[in-house]
mmCIF file of C-alpha atoms in Angstrom:
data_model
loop_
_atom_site.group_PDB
_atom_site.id
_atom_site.type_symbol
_atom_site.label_atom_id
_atom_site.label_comp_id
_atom_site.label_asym_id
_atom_site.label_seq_id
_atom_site.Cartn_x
_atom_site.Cartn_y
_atom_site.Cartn_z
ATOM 1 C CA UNK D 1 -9.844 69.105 -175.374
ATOM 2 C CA UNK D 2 -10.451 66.808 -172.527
ATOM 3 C CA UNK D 3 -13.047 64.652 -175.467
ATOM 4 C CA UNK D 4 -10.113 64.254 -178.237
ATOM 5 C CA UNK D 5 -7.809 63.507 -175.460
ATOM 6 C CA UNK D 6 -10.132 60.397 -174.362
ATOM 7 C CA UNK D 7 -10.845 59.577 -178.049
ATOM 8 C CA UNK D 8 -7.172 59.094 -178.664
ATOM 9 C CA UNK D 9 -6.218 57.549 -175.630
ATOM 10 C CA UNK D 10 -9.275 54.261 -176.829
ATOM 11 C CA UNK D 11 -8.011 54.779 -179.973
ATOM 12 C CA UNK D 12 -3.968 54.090 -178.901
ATOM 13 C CA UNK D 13 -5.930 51.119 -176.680
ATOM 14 C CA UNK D 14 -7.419 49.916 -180.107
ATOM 15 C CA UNK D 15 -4.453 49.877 -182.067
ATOM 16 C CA UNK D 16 -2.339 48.261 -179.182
ATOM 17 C CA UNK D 17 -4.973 45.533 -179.578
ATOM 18 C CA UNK D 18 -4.458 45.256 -183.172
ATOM 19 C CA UNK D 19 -0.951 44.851 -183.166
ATOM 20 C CA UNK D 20 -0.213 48.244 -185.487
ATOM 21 C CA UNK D 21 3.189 49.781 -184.079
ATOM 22 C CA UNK D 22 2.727 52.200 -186.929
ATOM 23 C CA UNK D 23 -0.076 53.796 -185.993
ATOM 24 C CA UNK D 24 0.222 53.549 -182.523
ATOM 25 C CA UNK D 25 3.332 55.081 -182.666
ATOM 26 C CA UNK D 26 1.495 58.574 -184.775
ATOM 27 C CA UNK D 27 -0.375 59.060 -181.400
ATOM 28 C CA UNK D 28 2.400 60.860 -180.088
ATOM 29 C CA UNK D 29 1.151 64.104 -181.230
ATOM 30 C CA UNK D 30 -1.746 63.418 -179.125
ATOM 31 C CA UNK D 31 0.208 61.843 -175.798
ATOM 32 C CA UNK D 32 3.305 62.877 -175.421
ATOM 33 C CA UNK D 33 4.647 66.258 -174.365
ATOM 34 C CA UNK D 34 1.038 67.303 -173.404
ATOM 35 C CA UNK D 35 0.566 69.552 -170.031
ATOM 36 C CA UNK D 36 -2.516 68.206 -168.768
ATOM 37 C CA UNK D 37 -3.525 69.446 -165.507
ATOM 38 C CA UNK D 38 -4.760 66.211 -163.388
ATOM 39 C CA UNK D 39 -6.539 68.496 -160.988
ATOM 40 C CA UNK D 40 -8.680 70.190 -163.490
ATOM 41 C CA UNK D 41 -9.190 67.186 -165.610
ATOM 42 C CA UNK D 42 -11.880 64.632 -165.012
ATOM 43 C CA UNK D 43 -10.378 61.386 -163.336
ATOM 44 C CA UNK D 44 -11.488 59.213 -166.440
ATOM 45 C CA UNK D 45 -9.691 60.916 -168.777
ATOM 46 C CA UNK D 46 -6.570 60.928 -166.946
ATOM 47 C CA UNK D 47 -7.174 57.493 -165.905
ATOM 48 C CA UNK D 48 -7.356 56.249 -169.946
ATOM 49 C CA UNK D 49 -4.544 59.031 -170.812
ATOM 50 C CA UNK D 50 -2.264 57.269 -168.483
ATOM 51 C CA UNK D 51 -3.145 53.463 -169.984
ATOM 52 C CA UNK D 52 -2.430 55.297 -173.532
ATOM 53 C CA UNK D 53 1.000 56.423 -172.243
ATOM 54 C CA UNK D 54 1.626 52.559 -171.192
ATOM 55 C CA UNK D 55 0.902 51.369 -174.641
ATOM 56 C CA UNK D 56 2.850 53.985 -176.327
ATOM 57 C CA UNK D 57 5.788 53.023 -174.146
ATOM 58 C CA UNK D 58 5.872 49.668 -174.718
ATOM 59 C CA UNK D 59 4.976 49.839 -178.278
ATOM 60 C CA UNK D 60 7.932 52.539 -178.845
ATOM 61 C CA UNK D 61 10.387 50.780 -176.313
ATOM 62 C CA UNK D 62 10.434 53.928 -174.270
ATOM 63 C CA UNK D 63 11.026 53.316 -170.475
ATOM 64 C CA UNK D 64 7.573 53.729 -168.228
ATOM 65 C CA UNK D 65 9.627 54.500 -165.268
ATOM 66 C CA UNK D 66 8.372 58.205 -165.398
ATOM 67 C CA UNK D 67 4.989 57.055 -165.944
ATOM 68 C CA UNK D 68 5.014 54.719 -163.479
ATOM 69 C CA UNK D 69 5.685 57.038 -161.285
ATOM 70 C CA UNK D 70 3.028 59.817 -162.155
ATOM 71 C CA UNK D 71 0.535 57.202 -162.410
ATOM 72 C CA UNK D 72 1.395 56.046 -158.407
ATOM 73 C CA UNK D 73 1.187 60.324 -157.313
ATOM 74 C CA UNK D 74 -1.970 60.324 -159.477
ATOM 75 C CA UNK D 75 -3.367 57.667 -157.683
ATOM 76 C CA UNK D 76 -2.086 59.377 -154.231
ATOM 77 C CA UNK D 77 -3.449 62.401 -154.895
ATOM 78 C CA UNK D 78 -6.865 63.856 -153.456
ATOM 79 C CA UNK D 79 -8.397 64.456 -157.313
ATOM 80 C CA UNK D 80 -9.063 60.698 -157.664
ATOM 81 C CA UNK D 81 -9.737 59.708 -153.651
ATOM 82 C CA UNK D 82 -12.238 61.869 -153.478
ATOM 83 C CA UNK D 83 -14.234 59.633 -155.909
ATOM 84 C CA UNK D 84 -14.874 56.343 -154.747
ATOM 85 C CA UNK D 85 -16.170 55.439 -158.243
ATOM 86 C CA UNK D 86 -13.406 56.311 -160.003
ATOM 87 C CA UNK D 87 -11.013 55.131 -157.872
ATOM 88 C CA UNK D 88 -12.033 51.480 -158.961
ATOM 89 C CA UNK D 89 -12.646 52.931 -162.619
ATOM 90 C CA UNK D 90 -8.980 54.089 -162.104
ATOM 91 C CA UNK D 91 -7.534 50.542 -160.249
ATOM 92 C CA UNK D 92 -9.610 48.765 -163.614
ATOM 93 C CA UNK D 93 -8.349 50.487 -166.480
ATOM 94 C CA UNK D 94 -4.650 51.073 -165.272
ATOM 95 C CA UNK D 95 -3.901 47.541 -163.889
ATOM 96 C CA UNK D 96 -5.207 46.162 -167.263
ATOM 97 C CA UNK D 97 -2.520 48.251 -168.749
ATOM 98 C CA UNK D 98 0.314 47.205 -166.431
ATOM 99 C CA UNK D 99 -1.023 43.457 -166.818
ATOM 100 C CA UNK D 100 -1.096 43.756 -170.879
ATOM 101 C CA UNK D 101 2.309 45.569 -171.092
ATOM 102 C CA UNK D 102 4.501 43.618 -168.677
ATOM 103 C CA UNK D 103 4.378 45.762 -165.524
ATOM 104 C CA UNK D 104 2.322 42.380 -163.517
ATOM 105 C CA UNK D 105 4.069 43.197 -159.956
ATOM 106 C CA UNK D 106 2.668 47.230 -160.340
ATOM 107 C CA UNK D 107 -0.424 45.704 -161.216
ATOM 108 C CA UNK D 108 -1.006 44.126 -157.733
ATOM 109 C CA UNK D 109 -0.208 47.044 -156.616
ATOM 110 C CA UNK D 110 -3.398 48.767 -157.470
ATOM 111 C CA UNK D 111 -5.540 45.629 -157.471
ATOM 112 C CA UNK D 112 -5.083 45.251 -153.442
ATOM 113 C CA UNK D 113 -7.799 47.059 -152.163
ATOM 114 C CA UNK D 114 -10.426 46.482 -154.865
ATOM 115 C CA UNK D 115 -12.817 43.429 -152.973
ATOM 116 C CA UNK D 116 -12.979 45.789 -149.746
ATOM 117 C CA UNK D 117 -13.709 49.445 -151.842
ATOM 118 C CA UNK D 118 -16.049 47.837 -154.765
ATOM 119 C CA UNK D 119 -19.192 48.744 -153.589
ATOM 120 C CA UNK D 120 -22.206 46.718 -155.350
ATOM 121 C CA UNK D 121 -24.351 49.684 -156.525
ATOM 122 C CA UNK D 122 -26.027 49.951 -159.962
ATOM 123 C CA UNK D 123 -23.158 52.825 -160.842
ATOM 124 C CA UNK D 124 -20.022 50.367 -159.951
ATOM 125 C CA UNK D 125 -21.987 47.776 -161.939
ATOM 126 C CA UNK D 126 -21.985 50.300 -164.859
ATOM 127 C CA UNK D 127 -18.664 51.318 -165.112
ATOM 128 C CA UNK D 128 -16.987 47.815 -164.269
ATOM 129 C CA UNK D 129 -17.615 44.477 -162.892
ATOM 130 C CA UNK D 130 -16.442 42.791 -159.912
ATOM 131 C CA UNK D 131 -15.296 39.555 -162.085
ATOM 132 C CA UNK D 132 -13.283 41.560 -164.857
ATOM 133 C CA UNK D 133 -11.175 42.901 -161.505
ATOM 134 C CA UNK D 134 -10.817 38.792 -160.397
ATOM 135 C CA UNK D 135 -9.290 37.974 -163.773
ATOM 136 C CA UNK D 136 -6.824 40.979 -163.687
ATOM 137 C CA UNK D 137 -6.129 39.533 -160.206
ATOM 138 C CA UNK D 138 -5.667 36.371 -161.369
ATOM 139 C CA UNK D 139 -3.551 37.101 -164.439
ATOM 140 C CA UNK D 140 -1.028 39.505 -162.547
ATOM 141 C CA UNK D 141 -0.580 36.294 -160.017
ATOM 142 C CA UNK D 142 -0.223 34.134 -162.391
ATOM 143 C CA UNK D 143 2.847 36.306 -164.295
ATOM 144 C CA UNK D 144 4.536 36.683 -161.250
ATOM 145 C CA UNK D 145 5.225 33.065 -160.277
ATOM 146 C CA UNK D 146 2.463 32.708 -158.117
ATOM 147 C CA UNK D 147 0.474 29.822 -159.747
ATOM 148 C CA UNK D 148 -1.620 28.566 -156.852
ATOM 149 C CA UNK D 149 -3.286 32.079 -156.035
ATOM 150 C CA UNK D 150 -4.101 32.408 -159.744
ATOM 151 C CA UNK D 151 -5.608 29.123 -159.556
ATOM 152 C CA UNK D 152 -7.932 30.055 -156.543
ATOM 153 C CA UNK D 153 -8.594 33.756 -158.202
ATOM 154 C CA UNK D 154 -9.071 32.206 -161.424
ATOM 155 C CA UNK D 155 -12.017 29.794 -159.928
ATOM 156 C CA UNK D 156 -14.079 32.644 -158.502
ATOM 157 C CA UNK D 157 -14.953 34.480 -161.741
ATOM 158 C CA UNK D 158 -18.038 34.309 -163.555
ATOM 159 C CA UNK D 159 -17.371 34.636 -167.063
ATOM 160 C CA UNK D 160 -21.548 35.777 -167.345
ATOM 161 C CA UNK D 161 -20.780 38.735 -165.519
ATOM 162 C CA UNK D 162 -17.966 39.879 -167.444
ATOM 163 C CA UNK D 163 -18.844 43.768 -167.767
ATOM 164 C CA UNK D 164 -20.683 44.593 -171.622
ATOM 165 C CA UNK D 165 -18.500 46.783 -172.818
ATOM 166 C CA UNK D 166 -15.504 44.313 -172.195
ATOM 167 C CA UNK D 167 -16.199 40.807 -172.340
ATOM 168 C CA UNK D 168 -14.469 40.001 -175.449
ATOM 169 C CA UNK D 169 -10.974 40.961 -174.013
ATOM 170 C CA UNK D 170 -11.817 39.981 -170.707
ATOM 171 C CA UNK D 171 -13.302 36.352 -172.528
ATOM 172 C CA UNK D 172 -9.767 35.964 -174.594
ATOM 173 C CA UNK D 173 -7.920 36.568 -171.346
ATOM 174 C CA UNK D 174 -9.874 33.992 -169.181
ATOM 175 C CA UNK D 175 -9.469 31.606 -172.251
ATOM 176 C CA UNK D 176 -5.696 32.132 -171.949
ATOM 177 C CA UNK D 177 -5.054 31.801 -168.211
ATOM 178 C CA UNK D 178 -7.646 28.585 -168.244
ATOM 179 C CA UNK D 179 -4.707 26.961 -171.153
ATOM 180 C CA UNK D 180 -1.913 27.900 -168.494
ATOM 181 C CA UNK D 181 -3.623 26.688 -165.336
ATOM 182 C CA UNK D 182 -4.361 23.136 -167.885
ATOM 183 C CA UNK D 183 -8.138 23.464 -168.028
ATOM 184 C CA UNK D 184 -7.992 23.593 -171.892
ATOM 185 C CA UNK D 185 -10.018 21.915 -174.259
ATOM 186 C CA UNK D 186 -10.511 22.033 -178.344
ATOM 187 C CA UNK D 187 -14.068 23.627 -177.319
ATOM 188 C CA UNK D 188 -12.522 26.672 -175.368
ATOM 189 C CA UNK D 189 -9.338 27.001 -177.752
ATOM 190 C CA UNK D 190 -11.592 27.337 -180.589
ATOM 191 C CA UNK D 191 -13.635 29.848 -179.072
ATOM 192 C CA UNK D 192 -10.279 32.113 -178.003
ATOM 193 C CA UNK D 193 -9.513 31.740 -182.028
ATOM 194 C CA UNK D 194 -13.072 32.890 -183.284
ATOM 195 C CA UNK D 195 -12.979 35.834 -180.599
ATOM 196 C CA UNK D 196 -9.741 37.113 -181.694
ATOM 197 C CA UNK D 197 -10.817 36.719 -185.678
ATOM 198 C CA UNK D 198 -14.062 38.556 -184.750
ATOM 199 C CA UNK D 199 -12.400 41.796 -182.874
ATOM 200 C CA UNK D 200 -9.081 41.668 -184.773
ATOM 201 C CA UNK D 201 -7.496 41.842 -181.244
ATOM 202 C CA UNK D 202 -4.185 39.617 -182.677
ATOM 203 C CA UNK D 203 -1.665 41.106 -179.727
ATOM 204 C CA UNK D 204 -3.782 38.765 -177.175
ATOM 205 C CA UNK D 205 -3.212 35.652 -179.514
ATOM 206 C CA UNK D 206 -0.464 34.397 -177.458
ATOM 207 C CA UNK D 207 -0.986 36.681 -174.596
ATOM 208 C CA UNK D 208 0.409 34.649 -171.953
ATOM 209 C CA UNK D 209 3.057 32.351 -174.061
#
């Protein structure tokens, strides 16, 4: 249960990237109306199952007030503090889905502890990295009127240590905020237009326009 639940929850993600309302929208079998017990499921799952829900939302014009809500007592609760590794798994994954679907002022929300909880170890290295966190940061400023901290955010990341199993969003994003804060060029334009023919992730075309 808990594996089809986190195979359709990437798979919403996917499709959100893609730009296909259809088939986003045939996930609700899969997301909505579930009872899913956050206690008994592992932080991870619940953690991509609530991104999914954000997607869905958006992509069916739902309102994510309810959402938004269980998402702030999940984040409360005991299940997900008492795993420090998670928790920043959890602050990751769920401010990149506020960021993407216009909830920017939640997002900050979640992203203000992250510098003084990431702990350098090999396992935080695995799951995320430090930089992909500065660019959320820096994007969630930067949609909320507040151009000069995005600036100063956006000049701390290293795009080299973008984590593996996201640097193709994460590159497209950076690409995006660098046009805004006017540090374009036809050499980094071009290389946001390859990335987005080579992962087919057309909703971040014009991302930030």
């Amino acid at each position: 249960e808990e594996a089809s639940l986190f195979a359709h929850a990437l798979i919403t993600l996917k499709y959100w990237l893609n730009n296909n309302q259809e088939k986003i929208l045939h996930q609700s079998d899969y997301l909505i109306g579930r009872t899913i017990s956050a206690t008994s499921t592992a932080p991870y799952i619940m953690t991509r199952y609530f991104a999914a829900l954000l997607f869905y939302a958006e992509a069916a014009s739902m309102s994510a007030d309810e959402i938004l809500i269980d998402i702030y007592k999940y984040y409360s609760s005991t299940a997900l503090n008492d795993n420090k590794e998670q928790l920043i798994y959890f602050e990751y994954v769920i401010s990149e889905a506020l960021i993407l679907t216009g909830h920017s002022q939640d997002a900050l929300y979640y992203l203000r502890n992250y510098r003084s909880s990431f702990n350098k170890s090999d396992y935080n290295n695995f799951i995320i990295s430090l930089d992909n966190l500065k660019l959320l940061e820096a994007l969630a400023h930067y949609l909320t009127g507040k151009y000069k901290t995005a600036e100063r955010i956006f000049d701390e990341v290293i795009t080299s240590d973008f984590h593996f199993l996201n640097k193709h969003v994460a590159s497209i994003l950076y690409l995006q905020l660098m046009n805004k804060l006017k540090r374009k060029n036809d050499k980094t334009m071009e290389t946001k237009t390859k990335l987005i023919q080579q992962t087919g992730f057309k909703r971040l075309n014009n991302f930030l326009d």
